[in-house]
PDB file of C-alpha atoms in Angstrom:
ATOM      1  CA  ASP B  24      92.732 -45.755 117.446  1.00  0.00           C
ATOM      2  CA  THR B  25      94.645 -43.134 115.553  1.00  0.00           C
ATOM      3  CA  GLY B  26      91.630 -42.546 113.011  1.00  0.00           C
ATOM      4  CA  VAL B  27      91.931 -42.215 109.643  1.00  0.00           C
ATOM      5  CA  SER B  28      94.524 -39.547 107.820  1.00  0.00           C
ATOM      6  CA  GLN B  29      95.112 -37.580 105.007  1.00  0.00           C
ATOM      7  CA  ASP B  30      97.842 -36.678 103.253  1.00  0.00           C
ATOM      8  CA  PRO B  31      98.354 -33.520 101.812  1.00  0.00           C
ATOM      9  CA  ARG B  32      95.507 -31.790 103.809  1.00  0.00           C
ATOM     10  CA  HIS B  33      95.375 -29.068 100.805  1.00  0.00           C
ATOM     11  CA  LYS B  34      97.227 -29.684  97.379  1.00  0.00           C
ATOM     12  CA  ILE B  35      97.576 -26.418  94.619  1.00  0.00           C
ATOM     13  CA  THR B  36      98.275 -27.807  91.305  1.00  0.00           C
ATOM     14  CA  LYS B  37      98.863 -26.629  87.671  1.00  0.00           C
ATOM     15  CA  ARG B  38      96.351 -28.319  84.964  1.00  0.00           C
ATOM     16  CA  GLY B  39      98.226 -31.536  83.460  1.00  0.00           C
ATOM     17  CA  GLN B  40     100.669 -32.316  86.079  1.00  0.00           C
ATOM     18  CA  ASN B  41     100.299 -35.365  88.249  1.00  0.00           C
ATOM     19  CA  VAL B  42      99.223 -35.432  91.595  1.00  0.00           C
ATOM     20  CA  THR B  43      99.302 -38.732  94.427  1.00  0.00           C
ATOM     21  CA  PHE B  44      96.583 -39.129  97.464  1.00  0.00           C
ATOM     22  CA  ARG B  45      97.843 -40.753 100.320  1.00  0.00           C
ATOM     23  CA  CYS B  46      95.333 -42.473 103.035  1.00  0.00           C
ATOM     24  CA  ASP B  47      96.761 -44.081 106.151  1.00  0.00           C
ATOM     25  CA  PRO B  48      93.305 -46.401 107.650  1.00  0.00           C
ATOM     26  CA  ILE B  49      92.618 -47.701 111.337  1.00  0.00           C
ATOM     27  CA  SER B  50      94.899 -50.068 111.581  1.00  0.00           C
ATOM     28  CA  GLU B  51      92.317 -53.030 111.748  1.00  0.00           C
ATOM     29  CA  HIS B  52      90.679 -51.993 109.302  1.00  0.00           C
ATOM     30  CA  ASN B  53      89.927 -54.620 105.997  1.00  0.00           C
ATOM     31  CA  ARG B  54      87.942 -52.178 103.719  1.00  0.00           C
ATOM     32  CA  LEU B  55      89.325 -48.480 102.816  1.00  0.00           C
ATOM     33  CA  TYR B  56      86.903 -46.388  99.887  1.00  0.00           C
ATOM     34  CA  TRP B  57      87.624 -43.385  98.029  1.00  0.00           C
ATOM     35  CA  TYR B  58      84.795 -40.705  97.782  1.00  0.00           C
ATOM     36  CA  ARG B  59      85.114 -36.958  95.798  1.00  0.00           C
ATOM     37  CA  GLN B  60      83.169 -34.296  97.576  1.00  0.00           C
ATOM     38  CA  THR B  61      82.406 -30.828  95.304  1.00  0.00           C
ATOM     39  CA  LEU B  62      81.316 -28.210  96.950  1.00  0.00           C
ATOM     40  CA  GLY B  63      77.529 -28.196  98.069  1.00  0.00           C
ATOM     41  CA  GLN B  64      77.218 -32.256  96.970  1.00  0.00           C
ATOM     42  CA  GLY B  65      77.280 -35.377  99.275  1.00  0.00           C
ATOM     43  CA  PRO B  66      80.260 -37.327  98.744  1.00  0.00           C
ATOM     44  CA  GLU B  67      80.108 -38.934  95.369  1.00  0.00           C
ATOM     45  CA  PHE B  68      81.901 -43.091  95.589  1.00  0.00           C
ATOM     46  CA  LEU B  69      85.020 -43.673  93.718  1.00  0.00           C
ATOM     47  CA  THR B  70      86.478 -46.883  94.627  1.00  0.00           C
ATOM     48  CA  TYR B  71      87.630 -49.069  97.185  1.00  0.00           C
ATOM     49  CA  PHE B  72      89.232 -52.106  98.338  1.00  0.00           C
ATOM     50  CA  GLN B  73      88.978 -55.145 100.434  1.00  0.00           C
ATOM     51  CA  ASN B  74      92.290 -55.989 101.849  1.00  0.00           C
ATOM     52  CA  GLU B  75      94.870 -55.196  98.939  1.00  0.00           C
ATOM     53  CA  ALA B  76      92.153 -56.073  96.414  1.00  0.00           C
ATOM     54  CA  GLN B  77      90.245 -53.159  94.347  1.00  0.00           C
ATOM     55  CA  LEU B  78      86.828 -54.718  94.290  1.00  0.00           C
ATOM     56  CA  GLU B  79      84.354 -51.764  92.417  1.00  0.00           C
ATOM     57  CA  LYS B  80      84.776 -48.578  90.734  1.00  0.00           C
ATOM     58  CA  SER B  81      82.889 -45.837  90.161  1.00  0.00           C
ATOM     59  CA  ARG B  82      81.937 -45.358  86.208  1.00  0.00           C
ATOM     60  CA  LEU B  83      82.838 -41.221  87.257  1.00  0.00           C
ATOM     61  CA  LEU B  84      86.469 -42.759  87.651  1.00  0.00           C
ATOM     62  CA  SER B  85      87.814 -42.011  84.297  1.00  0.00           C
ATOM     63  CA  ASP B  86      91.459 -43.631  83.558  1.00  0.00           C
ATOM     64  CA  ARG B  87      93.348 -41.118  84.567  1.00  0.00           C
ATOM     65  CA  PHE B  88      92.172 -41.932  88.418  1.00  0.00           C
ATOM     66  CA  SER B  89      94.325 -44.584  89.569  1.00  0.00           C
ATOM     67  CA  ALA B  90      94.158 -46.371  93.051  1.00  0.00           C
ATOM     68  CA  GLU B  91      96.182 -49.161  95.138  1.00  0.00           C
ATOM     69  CA  ARG B  92      96.896 -50.663  98.247  1.00  0.00           C
ATOM     70  CA  PRO B  93      99.566 -52.805  98.535  1.00  0.00           C
ATOM     71  CA  LYS B  94      99.894 -54.917 101.526  1.00  0.00           C
ATOM     72  CA  GLY B  95      96.338 -53.874 102.179  1.00  0.00           C
ATOM     73  CA  SER B  96      96.952 -51.300 104.799  1.00  0.00           C
ATOM     74  CA  PHE B  97      97.567 -47.155 103.054  1.00  0.00           C
ATOM     75  CA  SER B  98      96.148 -46.200  99.748  1.00  0.00           C
ATOM     76  CA  THR B  99      97.103 -44.135  97.352  1.00  0.00           C
ATOM     77  CA  LEU B 100      95.244 -42.376  94.478  1.00  0.00           C
ATOM     78  CA  GLU B 101      96.757 -40.838  92.071  1.00  0.00           C
ATOM     79  CA  ILE B 102      95.324 -38.245  89.003  1.00  0.00           C
ATOM     80  CA  GLN B 103      97.235 -37.858  85.966  1.00  0.00           C
ATOM     81  CA  ARG B 104      96.973 -34.792  83.721  1.00  0.00           C
ATOM     82  CA  THR B 105      95.031 -32.644  85.904  1.00  0.00           C
ATOM     83  CA  GLU B 106      91.628 -31.328  84.760  1.00  0.00           C
ATOM     84  CA  GLN B 107      89.928 -28.700  86.269  1.00  0.00           C
ATOM     85  CA  GLY B 108      86.659 -30.180  86.660  1.00  0.00           C
ATOM     86  CA  ASP B 109      89.072 -32.516  88.885  1.00  0.00           C
ATOM     87  CA  SER B 110      89.054 -29.574  91.832  1.00  0.00           C
ATOM     88  CA  ALA B 111      87.257 -31.307  94.926  1.00  0.00           C
ATOM     89  CA  MET B 112      87.749 -32.788  98.213  1.00  0.00           C
ATOM     90  CA  TYR B 113      89.119 -36.288  98.544  1.00  0.00           C
ATOM     91  CA  LEU B 114      87.660 -38.597 101.155  1.00  0.00           C
ATOM     92  CA  CYS B 115      89.009 -41.745 102.654  1.00  0.00           C
ATOM     93  CA  ALA B 116      87.034 -43.681 105.201  1.00  0.00           C
ATOM     94  CA  SER B 117      87.864 -47.123 106.292  1.00  0.00           C
ATOM     95  CA  SER B 118      85.576 -49.685 107.950  1.00  0.00           C
ATOM     96  CA  LEU B 119      85.967 -53.197 109.190  1.00  0.00           C
ATOM     97  CA  ILE B 120      84.158 -56.097 107.483  1.00  0.00           C
ATOM     98  CA  GLY B 121      82.611 -58.594 109.285  1.00  0.00           C
ATOM     99  CA  ALA B 122      83.135 -57.862 112.943  1.00  0.00           C
ATOM    100  CA  GLY B 123      78.673 -57.882 112.922  1.00  0.00           C
ATOM    101  CA  GLY B 124      76.701 -55.362 113.275  1.00  0.00           C
ATOM    102  CA  GLY B 125      76.800 -54.066 110.143  1.00  0.00           C
ATOM    103  CA  GLU B 126      78.970 -51.230 108.661  1.00  0.00           C
ATOM    104  CA  LYS B 127      80.315 -47.817 109.607  1.00  0.00           C
ATOM    105  CA  LEU B 128      82.490 -45.945 108.044  1.00  0.00           C
ATOM    106  CA  PHE B 129      85.175 -43.409 109.118  1.00  0.00           C
ATOM    107  CA  PHE B 130      86.304 -40.496 107.059  1.00  0.00           C
ATOM    108  CA  GLY B 131      90.213 -38.638 107.115  1.00  0.00           C
ATOM    109  CA  SER B 132      89.498 -34.864 106.888  1.00  0.00           C
ATOM    110  CA  GLY B 133      90.235 -35.135 103.484  1.00  0.00           C
ATOM    111  CA  THR B 134      92.652 -33.771 100.281  1.00  0.00           C
ATOM    112  CA  GLN B 135      91.277 -30.560  99.307  1.00  0.00           C
ATOM    113  CA  LEU B 136      92.892 -30.610  95.606  1.00  0.00           C
ATOM    114  CA  SER B 137      92.620 -26.986  93.545  1.00  0.00           C
ATOM    115  CA  VAL B 138      93.548 -27.432  89.797  1.00  0.00           C
ATOM    116  CA  LEU B 139      94.579 -23.982  88.693  1.00  0.00           C
TER     117      LEU B 139
ATOM    118  CA  ALA I  24      71.778 -47.039  91.808  1.00  0.00           C
ATOM    119  CA  GLN I  25      69.883 -46.087  94.832  1.00  0.00           C
ATOM    120  CA  THR I  26      69.318 -42.414  95.542  1.00  0.00           C
ATOM    121  CA  VAL I  27      68.946 -39.758  98.280  1.00  0.00           C
ATOM    122  CA  THR I  28      67.243 -36.615  98.729  1.00  0.00           C
ATOM    123  CA  GLN I  29      67.756 -34.197 101.221  1.00  0.00           C
ATOM    124  CA  SER I  30      65.011 -31.350 100.478  1.00  0.00           C
ATOM    125  CA  GLN I  31      66.074 -28.797 103.099  1.00  0.00           C
ATOM    126  CA  PRO I  32      69.498 -27.867 101.821  1.00  0.00           C
ATOM    127  CA  GLU I  33      69.699 -25.475 105.140  1.00  0.00           C
ATOM    128  CA  MET I  34      68.395 -25.391 108.425  1.00  0.00           C
ATOM    129  CA  SER I  35      68.272 -23.357 111.629  1.00  0.00           C
ATOM    130  CA  VAL I  36      67.947 -23.869 114.994  1.00  0.00           C
ATOM    131  CA  GLN I  37      67.080 -21.870 118.795  1.00  0.00           C
ATOM    132  CA  GLU I  38      70.229 -23.316 120.878  1.00  0.00           C
ATOM    133  CA  ALA I  39      68.346 -25.893 123.262  1.00  0.00           C
ATOM    134  CA  GLU I  40      65.298 -26.113 120.818  1.00  0.00           C
ATOM    135  CA  THR I  41      64.774 -29.277 118.844  1.00  0.00           C
ATOM    136  CA  VAL I  42      65.354 -29.552 115.244  1.00  0.00           C
ATOM    137  CA  THR I  43      64.221 -32.432 112.466  1.00  0.00           C
ATOM    138  CA  LEU I  44      66.063 -32.966 109.008  1.00  0.00           C
ATOM    139  CA  SER I  45      64.692 -34.635 106.412  1.00  0.00           C
ATOM    140  CA  CYS I  46      66.049 -37.776 104.345  1.00  0.00           C
ATOM    141  CA  THR I  47      64.196 -39.970 101.511  1.00  0.00           C
ATOM    142  CA  TYR I  48      65.626 -42.490  99.480  1.00  0.00           C
ATOM    143  CA  ASP I  49      65.121 -44.887  96.736  1.00  0.00           C
ATOM    144  CA  THR I  50      65.174 -48.459  97.039  1.00  0.00           C
ATOM    145  CA  SER I  51      64.018 -52.039  96.139  1.00  0.00           C
ATOM    146  CA  GLU I  52      65.879 -53.704  98.604  1.00  0.00           C
ATOM    147  CA  SER I  53      64.121 -54.561 101.739  1.00  0.00           C
ATOM    148  CA  ASP I  54      67.092 -55.115 103.669  1.00  0.00           C
ATOM    149  CA  TYR I  55      69.672 -52.230 103.883  1.00  0.00           C
ATOM    150  CA  TYR I  56      71.842 -49.652 106.427  1.00  0.00           C
ATOM    151  CA  LEU I  57      70.775 -46.112 106.977  1.00  0.00           C
ATOM    152  CA  PHE I  58      73.172 -43.415 108.489  1.00  0.00           C
ATOM    153  CA  TRP I  59      73.586 -39.527 108.911  1.00  0.00           C
ATOM    154  CA  TYR I  60      76.560 -38.406 109.346  1.00  0.00           C
ATOM    155  CA  LYS I  61      77.694 -34.813 110.522  1.00  0.00           C
ATOM    156  CA  GLN I  62      80.516 -32.737 108.272  1.00  0.00           C
ATOM    157  CA  PRO I  63      81.965 -29.659 110.888  1.00  0.00           C
ATOM    158  CA  PRO I  64      83.412 -26.804 109.213  1.00  0.00           C
ATOM    159  CA  SER I  65      87.131 -29.107 110.014  1.00  0.00           C
ATOM    160  CA  ARG I  66      85.475 -31.428 107.156  1.00  0.00           C
ATOM    161  CA  GLN I  67      85.772 -34.877 108.805  1.00  0.00           C
ATOM    162  CA  MET I  68      82.621 -36.955 107.859  1.00  0.00           C
ATOM    163  CA  ILE I  69      81.639 -38.176 112.134  1.00  0.00           C
ATOM    164  CA  LEU I  70      78.728 -40.791 112.473  1.00  0.00           C
ATOM    165  CA  VAL I  71      76.071 -39.340 114.170  1.00  0.00           C
ATOM    166  CA  ILE I  72      73.327 -42.239 113.692  1.00  0.00           C
ATOM    167  CA  ARG I  73      72.805 -45.609 112.324  1.00  0.00           C
ATOM    168  CA  GLN I  74      69.522 -47.778 111.662  1.00  0.00           C
ATOM    169  CA  GLU I  75      68.838 -51.227 110.097  1.00  0.00           C
ATOM    170  CA  ALA I  76      66.224 -51.240 108.015  1.00  0.00           C
ATOM    171  CA  TYR I  77      65.012 -54.748 109.340  1.00  0.00           C
ATOM    172  CA  LYS I  78      64.628 -53.240 112.876  1.00  0.00           C
ATOM    173  CA  GLN I  79      61.440 -51.496 113.374  1.00  0.00           C
ATOM    174  CA  GLN I  80      62.873 -49.883 117.122  1.00  0.00           C
ATOM    175  CA  ASN I  81      64.084 -46.314 115.565  1.00  0.00           C
ATOM    176  CA  ALA I  82      67.831 -45.803 116.411  1.00  0.00           C
ATOM    177  CA  THR I  83      68.487 -43.170 119.437  1.00  0.00           C
ATOM    178  CA  GLU I  84      71.993 -41.891 120.575  1.00  0.00           C
ATOM    179  CA  ASN I  85      71.727 -39.796 123.253  1.00  0.00           C
ATOM    180  CA  ARG I  86      70.061 -36.505 122.054  1.00  0.00           C
ATOM    181  CA  PHE I  87      69.740 -37.709 118.462  1.00  0.00           C
ATOM    182  CA  SER I  88      66.971 -40.249 117.856  1.00  0.00           C
ATOM    183  CA  VAL I  89      65.819 -41.153 113.897  1.00  0.00           C
ATOM    184  CA  ASN I  90      62.276 -41.494 112.422  1.00  0.00           C
ATOM    185  CA  PHE I  91      62.061 -44.144 110.126  1.00  0.00           C
ATOM    186  CA  GLN I  92      59.845 -45.005 108.253  1.00  0.00           C
ATOM    187  CA  LYS I  93      60.371 -47.625 106.367  1.00  0.00           C
ATOM    188  CA  ALA I  94      57.070 -48.063 103.989  1.00  0.00           C
ATOM    189  CA  ALA I  95      57.442 -44.456 103.001  1.00  0.00           C
ATOM    190  CA  LYS I  96      61.293 -44.647 103.174  1.00  0.00           C
ATOM    191  CA  SER I  97      61.808 -41.823 104.854  1.00  0.00           C
ATOM    192  CA  PHE I  98      64.708 -41.188 107.483  1.00  0.00           C
ATOM    193  CA  SER I  99      64.742 -38.472 109.471  1.00  0.00           C
ATOM    194  CA  LEU I 100      66.906 -37.046 111.605  1.00  0.00           C
ATOM    195  CA  LYS I 101      65.743 -35.276 115.212  1.00  0.00           C
ATOM    196  CA  ILE I 102      67.936 -33.230 117.331  1.00  0.00           C
ATOM    197  CA  SER I 103      67.129 -32.300 120.938  1.00  0.00           C
ATOM    198  CA  ASP I 104      68.212 -29.571 122.737  1.00  0.00           C
ATOM    199  CA  SER I 105      70.466 -28.088 120.149  1.00  0.00           C
ATOM    200  CA  GLN I 106      74.167 -27.108 120.835  1.00  0.00           C
ATOM    201  CA  LEU I 107      76.268 -24.778 119.235  1.00  0.00           C
ATOM    202  CA  GLY I 108      78.648 -27.825 118.690  1.00  0.00           C
ATOM    203  CA  ASP I 109      75.457 -29.329 116.822  1.00  0.00           C
ATOM    204  CA  ALA I 110      76.358 -26.740 113.505  1.00  0.00           C
ATOM    205  CA  ALA I 111      77.256 -28.286 110.888  1.00  0.00           C
ATOM    206  CA  MET I 112      76.585 -29.820 107.399  1.00  0.00           C
ATOM    207  CA  TYR I 113      74.378 -33.578 107.937  1.00  0.00           C
ATOM    208  CA  PHE I 114      74.842 -35.943 105.517  1.00  0.00           C
ATOM    209  CA  CYS I 115      71.685 -38.678 104.908  1.00  0.00           C
ATOM    210  CA  ALA I 116      73.450 -41.717 103.819  1.00  0.00           C
ATOM    211  CA  TYR I 117      72.258 -45.183 102.332  1.00  0.00           C
ATOM    212  CA  ARG I 118      72.950 -48.597 102.334  1.00  0.00           C
ATOM    213  CA  SER I 119      72.377 -51.969 101.166  1.00  0.00           C
ATOM    214  CA  SER I 120      73.200 -55.009 103.287  1.00  0.00           C
ATOM    215  CA  PHE I 121      74.389 -57.091 100.791  1.00  0.00           C
ATOM    216  CA  GLN I 122      78.307 -56.933 101.331  1.00  0.00           C
ATOM    217  CA  GLY I 123      80.375 -55.041  98.070  1.00  0.00           C
ATOM    218  CA  ASN I 124      77.647 -51.929  97.868  1.00  0.00           C
ATOM    219  CA  GLN I 125      79.192 -48.597  98.150  1.00  0.00           C
ATOM    220  CA  PHE I 126      77.380 -46.070 100.319  1.00  0.00           C
ATOM    221  CA  TYR I 127      75.158 -43.689  98.798  1.00  0.00           C
ATOM    222  CA  PHE I 128      75.087 -40.357 100.113  1.00  0.00           C
ATOM    223  CA  GLY I 129      72.338 -37.134  99.888  1.00  0.00           C
ATOM    224  CA  THR I 130      73.358 -33.212  99.104  1.00  0.00           C
ATOM    225  CA  GLY I 131      73.141 -32.302 102.489  1.00  0.00           C
ATOM    226  CA  THR I 132      71.465 -30.045 105.033  1.00  0.00           C
ATOM    227  CA  SER I 133      73.409 -27.078 106.649  1.00  0.00           C
ATOM    228  CA  LEU I 134      72.383 -26.187 110.540  1.00  0.00           C
ATOM    229  CA  THR I 135      72.762 -23.789 112.001  1.00  0.00           C
ATOM    230  CA  VAL I 136      72.838 -22.963 115.683  1.00  0.00           C
ATOM    231  CA  ILE I 137      71.448 -19.452 117.233  1.00  0.00           C
ATOM    232  CA  PRO I 138      72.921 -18.751 120.521  1.00  0.00           C
TER     233      PRO I 138
END
């Protein structure tokens, strides 16, 4: 178990550019979540996958945001035409559903996005 | 949507002493899970403790324990024998027991441990 890894750790971009983040979950985990966290706030749900299927998207997720999880393994989160309000830490978490005893989220260290 | 409220933005505790962090939540459901997560400066959120709403017994994990009051919708975290490594942001979280529901997080409590 190598944990949840996210890449990159930091991303600085200019407004209007596209950015893509990657998340590698714990290998046997079938569920993967994306959260956004701004300073002084708790994580806000963006979307989640069960295997390769995207089951839920937050209303916070504008059409500039898209996430994929091909083959039910790693996931990418892309933000198109970035805006300064997109500056935040983007957290990925994974879990194993169906193992009994309820769901526990395991988080990565996040990608800190700064839009200039 | 469910809401989770942490009314203490900051708390401090003397090393080796005990501190209690508060959390309340709003739900109409009877079956759910509650969590406390710790986020140190390294940013990685770490699960501290979990409580299942249908269990009356309060969860404990070593120096960490909870006081779960279902009727009051209250879920506080007690840290005993506080250590310098306990300094972090602590987030309370709620999840419905129905699969497919997201986790809802509070705004966090920043805990300082004074040597």
